[in-house]
CSV table of C-alpha atoms in Angstrom, one decimal:
chain,number,residue,atom,x,y,z
C,1,MET,CA,67.8,-147.4,5.6
C,2,ALA,CA,67.6,-148.9,9.1
C,3,GLU,CA,64.9,-151.4,9.7
C,4,LYS,CA,61.8,-149.9,11.2
C,5,ALA,CA,61.4,-150.5,14.9
C,6,PRO,CA,58.1,-152.5,15.7
C,7,VAL,CA,57.2,-149.9,18.3
C,8,PHE,CA,57.0,-147.2,15.6
C,9,ASP,CA,54.5,-149.3,13.6
C,10,GLN,CA,52.4,-149.8,16.7
C,11,ILE,CA,52.4,-146.1,17.4
C,12,LYS,CA,51.2,-145.4,13.9
C,13,LYS,CA,48.4,-148.0,14.1
C,14,ASP,CA,47.3,-146.6,17.5
C,15,TYR,CA,47.2,-143.0,16.1
C,16,LEU,CA,45.2,-144.1,13.0
C,17,ARG,CA,42.6,-145.9,15.1
C,18,GLN,CA,42.1,-142.8,17.1
C,19,VAL,CA,42.0,-140.6,14.0
C,20,GLU,CA,39.5,-142.9,12.3
C,21,ALA,CA,37.2,-142.4,15.3
C,22,LEU,CA,37.0,-138.7,14.4
C,23,GLU,CA,35.2,-139.4,11.2
C,24,GLY,CA,31.9,-137.6,11.2
C,25,ALA,CA,33.1,-134.9,13.7
C,26,SER,CA,32.2,-132.0,11.5
C,27,ASN,CA,33.9,-129.4,13.7
C,28,VAL,CA,37.4,-130.9,13.3
C,29,ALA,CA,38.0,-129.9,9.7
C,30,GLU,CA,36.7,-126.3,10.3
C,31,THR,CA,38.6,-125.8,13.5
C,32,LEU,CA,41.9,-127.1,12.1
C,33,GLY,CA,41.5,-125.6,8.6
C,34,ILE,CA,41.9,-128.9,6.9
C,35,THR,CA,39.8,-130.7,4.2
C,36,ALA,CA,37.7,-133.8,4.9
C,37,GLY,CA,36.9,-136.2,2.1
C,38,ASP,CA,35.6,-139.7,1.7
C,39,LYS,CA,37.3,-141.5,4.6
C,40,ALA,CA,40.3,-139.2,4.2
C,41,TRP,CA,41.6,-135.9,5.5
C,42,HIS,CA,43.9,-133.6,3.6
C,43,ILE,CA,46.4,-131.6,5.7
C,44,PRO,CA,48.9,-129.0,4.4
C,45,PHE,CA,52.2,-129.2,6.2
C,46,PHE,CA,54.7,-126.6,5.1
C,47,ASP,CA,55.0,-126.9,1.3
C,48,ARG,CA,53.3,-130.4,1.0
C,49,THR,CA,49.8,-131.7,1.5
C,50,TYR,CA,49.3,-135.1,3.2
C,51,THR,CA,46.4,-137.4,3.0
C,52,VAL,CA,45.3,-139.2,6.2
C,53,THR,CA,43.2,-142.4,5.8
C,54,PRO,CA,42.4,-145.2,8.2
C,55,HIS,CA,45.4,-147.1,6.7
C,56,GLU,CA,48.2,-144.6,6.1
C,57,ILE,CA,49.5,-141.0,5.9
C,58,SER,CA,51.0,-140.2,2.5
C,59,ASP,CA,52.1,-137.1,0.5
C,60,GLU,CA,50.9,-136.0,-2.9
C,61,SER,CA,53.2,-138.5,-4.7
C,62,GLY,CA,51.9,-141.4,-2.6
C,63,LEU,CA,55.0,-141.8,-0.5
C,64,GLU,CA,54.4,-142.7,3.2
C,65,ALA,CA,55.0,-139.9,5.6
C,66,ASN,CA,58.0,-140.3,7.9
C,67,HIS,CA,57.5,-141.0,11.5
C,68,ILE,CA,57.8,-137.4,12.7
C,69,THR,CA,55.3,-136.2,10.2
C,70,TRP,CA,53.0,-139.1,11.0
C,71,VAL,CA,53.0,-138.2,14.7
C,72,LEU,CA,52.6,-134.4,14.0
C,73,LEU,CA,49.6,-134.7,11.7
C,74,SER,CA,47.9,-137.3,13.9
C,75,LYS,CA,48.4,-135.2,17.1
C,76,TYR,CA,47.2,-132.1,15.2
C,77,MET,CA,43.9,-133.8,14.6
C,78,LEU,CA,43.6,-135.6,17.9
C,79,LEU,CA,44.3,-132.5,20.0
C,80,CYS,CA,41.7,-130.4,18.1
C,81,PRO,CA,40.6,-127.8,20.7
C,82,GLU,CA,36.9,-127.1,21.3
C,83,ASN,CA,37.4,-123.4,21.9
C,84,PRO,CA,40.8,-122.4,20.6
C,85,SER,CA,42.5,-119.3,21.9
C,86,GLU,CA,42.7,-116.4,19.4
C,87,ASP,CA,45.9,-115.0,20.9
C,88,ALA,CA,48.1,-114.6,17.9
C,89,SER,CA,50.9,-112.7,19.7
C,90,LEU,CA,54.4,-114.1,18.9
C,91,VAL,CA,56.5,-115.9,21.5
C,92,THR,CA,59.7,-117.9,21.5
C,93,TYR,CA,59.4,-121.6,22.2
C,94,LYS,CA,60.8,-121.3,25.7
C,95,ASP,CA,58.0,-118.9,26.5
C,96,PHE,CA,55.4,-121.6,26.5
C,97,LYS,CA,54.6,-122.7,30.0
C,98,ASP,CA,55.1,-126.4,29.4
C,99,ALA,CA,58.2,-126.1,27.2
C,100,ALA,CA,61.0,-126.4,29.8
C,101,PRO,CA,61.8,-130.1,29.4
C,102,TYR,CA,62.1,-129.7,25.6
C,103,VAL,CA,64.0,-126.3,25.3
C,104,GLY,CA,67.4,-127.9,25.0
C,105,GLY,CA,66.2,-130.4,22.3
C,106,PHE,CA,64.5,-127.6,20.5
C,107,ARG,CA,67.7,-125.6,20.4
C,108,ASN,CA,69.7,-128.6,19.2
C,109,THR,CA,67.3,-129.7,16.5
C,110,ALA,CA,65.7,-126.5,15.3
C,111,SER,CA,67.3,-123.1,15.9
C,112,HIS,CA,70.9,-124.1,16.2
C,113,PRO,CA,71.1,-126.2,13.0
C,114,ILE,CA,69.7,-123.2,11.0
C,115,SER,CA,72.1,-120.7,12.5
C,116,THR,CA,75.2,-122.9,12.0
C,117,HIS,CA,74.2,-124.2,8.5
C,118,PHE,CA,73.5,-120.8,7.1
C,119,GLU,CA,76.2,-118.8,8.8
C,120,GLY,CA,77.7,-116.6,6.1
C,121,ALA,CA,75.0,-117.7,3.6
C,122,VAL,CA,72.1,-115.3,4.1
C,123,GLU,CA,71.3,-115.2,0.4
C,124,THR,CA,71.1,-119.0,0.3
C,125,LEU,CA,68.8,-119.1,3.3
C,126,GLU,CA,66.6,-116.5,1.7
C,127,LYS,CA,66.3,-118.7,-1.4
C,128,GLN,CA,65.5,-121.7,0.7
C,129,CYS,CA,62.8,-119.8,2.6
C,130,HIS,CA,61.1,-118.9,-0.7
C,131,ALA,CA,61.4,-122.4,-2.0
C,132,LEU,CA,59.7,-123.7,1.2
C,133,GLY,CA,56.8,-121.4,0.7
C,134,GLY,CA,57.9,-118.8,3.2
C,135,GLN,CA,56.8,-115.2,3.0
C,136,PRO,CA,58.9,-112.1,4.0
C,137,PHE,CA,57.7,-111.0,7.4
C,138,ALA,CA,57.5,-107.4,8.5
C,139,THR,CA,58.9,-107.0,12.0
C,140,ASP,CA,60.3,-104.3,14.3
C,141,VAL,CA,62.9,-106.7,15.6
C,142,SER,CA,66.4,-105.9,14.3
C,143,CYS,CA,67.4,-108.8,12.0
C,144,GLU,CA,68.8,-109.5,8.5
C,145,LEU,CA,66.1,-111.8,7.4
C,146,ALA,CA,62.5,-112.5,8.6
C,147,PHE,CA,60.2,-115.1,7.0
C,148,ARG,CA,56.8,-116.5,8.0
C,149,PHE,CA,55.9,-120.1,7.2
C,150,GLN,CA,52.5,-121.8,7.4
C,151,ALA,CA,53.6,-125.0,9.1
C,152,LEU,CA,50.0,-126.2,9.6
C,153,PRO,CA,46.8,-124.3,8.8
C,154,ARG,CA,46.5,-123.0,12.3
C,155,VAL,CA,50.2,-123.0,13.3
C,156,PRO,CA,52.4,-120.5,11.5
C,157,VAL,CA,56.1,-120.1,12.5
C,158,VAL,CA,58.3,-117.1,12.0
C,159,LEU,CA,62.1,-117.3,11.4
C,160,LEU,CA,64.3,-114.4,12.4
C,161,PHE,CA,68.0,-114.6,11.3
C,162,ASN,CA,71.1,-112.6,12.0
C,163,ASP,CA,74.4,-113.6,10.4
C,164,ALA,CA,77.6,-113.7,12.4
C,165,ASP,CA,79.7,-110.6,12.9
C,166,GLU,CA,82.9,-109.8,14.8
C,167,ASP,CA,81.1,-110.0,18.2
C,168,PHE,CA,78.4,-112.6,17.8
C,169,PRO,CA,77.8,-115.9,16.0
C,170,ALA,CA,74.9,-116.4,13.6
C,171,GLN,CA,71.6,-116.6,15.4
C,172,ALA,CA,68.3,-118.1,14.3
C,173,THR,CA,65.1,-117.4,16.3
C,174,LEU,CA,61.8,-119.2,15.8
C,175,LEU,CA,58.6,-117.6,16.9
C,176,PHE,CA,55.2,-119.2,17.3
C,177,GLN,CA,51.8,-117.7,18.0
C,178,GLN,CA,50.7,-117.9,21.6
C,179,ASN,CA,47.7,-120.0,20.6
C,180,ALA,CA,49.9,-122.7,18.9
C,181,SER,CA,49.8,-124.6,22.3
C,182,ALA,CA,46.1,-125.1,21.8
C,183,TYR,CA,46.7,-127.1,18.7
C,184,LEU,CA,49.9,-129.0,19.5
C,185,ASP,CA,51.7,-130.1,22.6
C,186,MET,CA,55.3,-129.0,23.3
C,187,GLU,CA,56.9,-132.1,21.9
C,188,CYS,CA,55.1,-131.6,18.6
C,189,LEU,CA,55.9,-127.9,18.4
C,190,ALA,CA,59.5,-128.9,18.8
C,191,MET,CA,59.0,-131.3,15.9
C,192,VAL,CA,57.6,-128.4,13.8
C,193,GLY,CA,60.9,-126.5,14.4
C,194,SER,CA,63.1,-129.5,13.6
C,195,THR,CA,61.1,-130.1,10.4
C,196,LEU,CA,61.6,-126.5,9.3
C,197,ALA,CA,65.3,-126.7,10.0
C,198,ALA,CA,65.7,-130.0,8.1
C,199,ARG,CA,63.7,-128.8,5.1
C,200,LEU,CA,65.6,-125.5,4.9
C,201,LYS,CA,68.8,-127.4,4.8
C,202,GLY,CA,67.4,-129.6,2.1
C,203,PHE,CA,67.2,-132.8,4.2
C,204,SER,CA,64.4,-135.3,4.7
C,205,LEU,CA,63.9,-135.5,8.4
C,206,ASP,CA,63.1,-139.0,9.6
C,207,TYR,CA,63.5,-140.6,13.0
C,208,LEU,CA,63.7,-144.1,11.5
């Protein structure tokens, strides 16, 4: 594994200092759907639950969260909205008003990796969706497979997949609720998509 860059360690420390200052803010846990304990927060992220303390962010086995997860969970807490929108209508990532600078990166790290990796392997993708805690999703959109994942307690994500045919390549579409932008910024929502892609493919996503 490559040596960790000092800047990443500094980012982590800065986030934890800000998160520690939230202690005693009773509305945070309720608003975000997370659990607050004794100087610790417990946050489900896809099929794992992470513990956030003033010193670290770790999973159920005690392993330190990778950088992308560290940033996501920290920002989820720090961006906690006072009056979150209740608009649960589904939109694509590019439909968010501030998404434009990140659309290309989202396609390259989220939707495209899913479509290319699982082309010709719909049954395999279905098994992976179940293994990651996904639930079949009822939709009027024409697709071969549709699953809903609870990325974070207030941030679900829906995967629609069509395999390749004689006219079109395989296509994966990720949908978010419109109010997801109240809980995470566009960079973090892109990280949610890339984490889903990596876990479906059976990889551990880490920027380090």
